[in-house]
Amino acid sequence: MSDSQPSGPGEKLVQAYHRMMDRVQAAIDEAEEHAIPTLEQNLERAKERAIELGELTREEAERVAAYLKRDMEDAASYLEQTGNEFGAWLKFDIGQIERRLFEKMLTVADRTRIELAEFEARMHEAQTYHTGEVTGPGVLRCESCGEELHFSEPGHIPPCPKCYATSFVRAKQ
């Protein structure tokens, strides 16, 4: 969660989230002069690269890609719907986040926002986050009791510390 470092076997997925984000951003940067691939295509490339390098099994890569896609779609949806700054989506001061991660998420979220215009119906649906999944930085709100979980970096979602529920939504301002 916020300032704690996950350890153990689950750390592999958190580190993979960081690496996959790097690869998606690199693919977007490289595509500037060519036909720009979609978020799906960039995630697929990053996922396949993680498998090729033996960093993740196919199942793990699928899970991490799904987590990353969910976070990017949620951030882009928020930016599209509200016009607010990216820091408002995170719901805390950007100074708490490593500048590099912030810039990566902003680049990918901005590109994703363009793609999401085609999927307006999906933008209105709430994204549900579950205990055991990996999430990017920001604040998740427990669907049962409203307790907020603050993440300053990618990490595993624990059960709600207040009511032990396992379903969360992104807290919006």
Short mmCIF file of C-alpha atoms in Angstrom, two decimals:
data_model
loop_
_atom_site.label_atom_id
_atom_site.label_comp_id
_atom_site.label_asym_id
_atom_site.label_seq_id
_atom_site.Cartn_x
_atom_site.Cartn_y
_atom_site.Cartn_z
CA MET A 1 0.00 0.00 0.00
CA SER A 2 1.09 3.61 0.34
CA ASP A 3 4.61 3.66 1.70
CA SER A 4 5.18 -0.04 2.20
CA GLN A 5 7.25 -2.15 -0.16
CA PRO A 6 5.58 -5.44 -1.09
CA SER A 7 7.81 -8.45 -0.62
CA GLY A 8 7.73 -12.10 -1.51
CA PRO A 9 6.33 -13.84 -4.57
CA GLY A 10 3.76 -11.10 -5.25
CA GLU A 11 6.54 -8.56 -5.77
CA LYS A 12 7.15 -10.17 -9.16
CA LEU A 13 3.83 -8.86 -10.50
CA VAL A 14 4.39 -5.37 -9.10
CA GLN A 15 7.82 -5.19 -10.74
CA ALA A 16 6.32 -6.57 -13.95
CA TYR A 17 3.72 -3.77 -13.85
CA HIS A 18 6.58 -1.22 -13.80
CA ARG A 19 8.42 -2.96 -16.67
CA MET A 20 5.27 -3.33 -18.77
CA MET A 21 4.49 0.37 -18.26
CA ASP A 22 8.06 1.17 -19.45
CA ARG A 23 7.55 -0.95 -22.57
CA VAL A 24 4.15 0.56 -23.41
CA GLN A 25 5.57 4.07 -23.05
CA ALA A 26 8.61 3.16 -25.18
CA ALA A 27 6.31 1.77 -27.90
CA ILE A 28 4.27 4.98 -27.85
CA ASP A 29 7.44 7.09 -28.04
CA GLU A 30 8.77 5.04 -30.98
CA ALA A 31 5.47 5.29 -32.84
CA GLU A 32 5.56 9.09 -33.05
CA GLU A 33 6.81 8.99 -36.68
CA HIS A 34 4.73 6.00 -37.78
CA ALA A 35 1.14 4.86 -37.60
CA ILE A 36 0.37 4.92 -33.91
CA PRO A 37 -0.58 1.50 -32.52
CA THR A 38 -3.45 1.20 -30.08
CA LEU A 39 -3.08 0.66 -26.36
CA GLU A 40 -4.12 -2.96 -26.97
CA GLN A 41 -1.29 -3.45 -29.49
CA ASN A 42 1.28 -1.80 -27.22
CA LEU A 43 0.18 -3.89 -24.24
CA GLU A 44 0.33 -7.05 -26.36
CA ARG A 45 3.90 -6.22 -27.40
CA ALA A 46 4.94 -5.47 -23.82
CA LYS A 47 3.28 -8.66 -22.61
CA GLU A 48 4.96 -10.82 -25.26
CA ARG A 49 8.33 -9.24 -24.46
CA ALA A 50 7.95 -10.10 -20.76
CA ILE A 51 7.17 -13.70 -21.75
CA GLU A 52 10.09 -13.85 -24.22
CA LEU A 53 12.52 -12.62 -21.57
CA GLY A 54 11.21 -15.17 -19.07
CA GLU A 55 10.12 -12.44 -16.66
CA LEU A 56 6.57 -13.78 -16.48
CA THR A 57 4.53 -16.80 -17.46
CA ARG A 58 1.82 -16.19 -20.07
CA GLU A 59 -0.84 -16.23 -17.32
CA GLU A 60 1.07 -13.71 -15.20
CA ALA A 61 1.68 -11.47 -18.22
CA GLU A 62 -2.04 -11.55 -19.07
CA ARG A 63 -2.93 -10.54 -15.51
CA VAL A 64 -0.39 -7.68 -15.36
CA ALA A 65 -1.48 -6.41 -18.79
CA ALA A 66 -5.11 -6.47 -17.65
CA TYR A 67 -4.23 -4.51 -14.49
CA LEU A 68 -2.28 -1.95 -16.49
CA LYS A 69 -5.02 -1.60 -19.11
CA ARG A 70 -7.66 -1.14 -16.41
CA ASP A 71 -5.64 1.62 -14.73
CA MET A 72 -4.90 3.42 -18.01
CA GLU A 73 -8.53 3.24 -19.12
CA ASP A 74 -9.70 4.49 -15.74
CA ALA A 75 -7.24 7.41 -15.78
CA ALA A 76 -8.11 8.31 -19.37
CA SER A 77 -11.82 8.07 -18.65
CA TYR A 78 -11.43 10.40 -15.69
CA LEU A 79 -9.42 12.91 -17.72
CA GLU A 80 -11.97 12.76 -20.55
CA GLN A 81 -15.04 13.10 -18.32
CA THR A 82 -13.81 15.78 -15.95
CA GLY A 83 -11.14 17.75 -17.77
CA ASN A 84 -9.28 17.79 -14.46
CA GLU A 85 -5.56 17.36 -14.07
CA PHE A 86 -4.02 13.91 -13.77
CA GLY A 87 -3.10 14.66 -10.14
CA ALA A 88 -6.80 14.93 -9.30
CA TRP A 89 -7.33 11.35 -10.54
CA LEU A 90 -4.60 10.20 -8.20
CA LYS A 91 -6.31 12.20 -5.43
CA PHE A 92 -3.11 13.25 -3.75
CA ASP A 93 -0.10 15.46 -4.33
CA ILE A 94 2.02 14.44 -7.31
CA GLY A 95 5.09 15.12 -5.18
CA GLN A 96 4.37 11.82 -3.44
CA ILE A 97 4.90 9.90 -6.65
CA GLU A 98 8.16 9.22 -8.37
CA ARG A 99 8.30 11.78 -11.20
CA ARG A 100 9.29 9.14 -13.75
CA LEU A 101 6.26 6.95 -13.02
CA PHE A 102 3.98 9.99 -13.15
CA GLU A 103 5.28 10.98 -16.60
CA LYS A 104 4.88 7.42 -17.91
CA MET A 105 1.32 7.12 -16.65
CA LEU A 106 0.44 10.56 -18.01
CA THR A 107 1.84 9.72 -21.47
CA VAL A 108 0.02 6.40 -21.65
CA ALA A 109 -3.17 7.81 -20.10
CA ASP A 110 -3.22 10.69 -22.58
CA ARG A 111 -2.83 8.28 -25.51
CA THR A 112 -5.46 6.02 -24.00
CA ARG A 113 -7.86 8.95 -23.61
CA ILE A 114 -7.85 9.35 -27.38
CA GLU A 115 -8.65 5.67 -27.87
CA LEU A 116 -11.38 5.72 -25.25
CA ALA A 117 -13.39 8.28 -27.19
CA GLU A 118 -14.39 5.33 -29.39
CA PHE A 119 -15.67 3.44 -26.34
CA GLU A 120 -17.86 6.09 -24.68
CA ALA A 121 -20.36 3.59 -23.33
CA ARG A 122 -17.65 1.73 -21.43
CA MET A 123 -16.29 4.94 -19.93
CA HIS A 124 -19.44 5.35 -17.85
CA GLU A 125 -19.18 1.94 -16.25
CA ALA A 126 -17.40 1.81 -12.91
CA GLN A 127 -14.19 -0.18 -12.86
CA THR A 128 -14.08 -2.67 -10.03
CA TYR A 129 -10.79 -3.50 -8.34
CA HIS A 130 -10.40 -6.66 -6.24
CA THR A 131 -8.19 -7.82 -3.39
CA GLY A 132 -5.13 -9.62 -4.74
CA GLU A 133 -4.96 -7.61 -7.98
CA VAL A 134 -2.20 -5.08 -8.70
CA THR A 135 -3.19 -1.43 -9.06
CA GLY A 136 -1.32 1.68 -10.07
CA PRO A 137 -0.95 4.75 -7.87
CA GLY A 138 -4.04 6.52 -6.59
CA VAL A 139 -6.86 6.02 -4.14
CA LEU A 140 -9.32 3.12 -4.09
CA ARG A 141 -12.57 3.31 -2.11
CA CYS A 142 -14.13 0.23 -0.51
CA GLU A 143 -17.52 -0.48 -2.05
CA SER A 144 -18.85 -1.76 1.29
CA CYS A 145 -17.79 0.86 3.83
CA GLY A 146 -16.14 3.70 1.89
CA GLU A 147 -12.71 3.29 3.48
CA GLU A 148 -9.95 4.66 1.21
CA LEU A 149 -6.72 2.84 0.35
CA HIS A 150 -3.89 5.12 -0.81
CA PHE A 151 -1.26 3.81 -3.24
CA SER A 152 1.78 5.98 -4.03
CA GLU A 153 3.12 3.31 -6.39
CA PRO A 154 1.86 0.08 -7.96
CA GLY A 155 1.01 -2.54 -5.36
CA HIS A 156 -1.26 -5.43 -4.44
CA ILE A 157 -4.75 -4.55 -3.25
CA PRO A 158 -5.34 -5.89 0.27
CA PRO A 159 -8.73 -6.56 1.86
CA CYS A 160 -10.33 -3.44 3.32
CA PRO A 161 -8.59 -2.74 6.65
CA LYS A 162 -11.91 -1.54 8.14
CA CYS A 163 -14.51 -4.12 7.03
CA TYR A 164 -12.39 -6.78 5.21
CA ALA A 165 -14.41 -6.43 1.98
CA THR A 166 -12.60 -7.19 -1.28
CA SER A 167 -14.19 -4.91 -3.91
CA PHE A 168 -13.06 -1.33 -4.54
CA VAL A 169 -13.62 1.51 -7.01
CA ARG A 170 -11.27 4.34 -7.93
CA ALA A 171 -12.00 7.30 -5.65
CA LYS A 172 -12.89 10.36 -7.74
CA GLN A 173 -12.87 13.95 -6.57
#
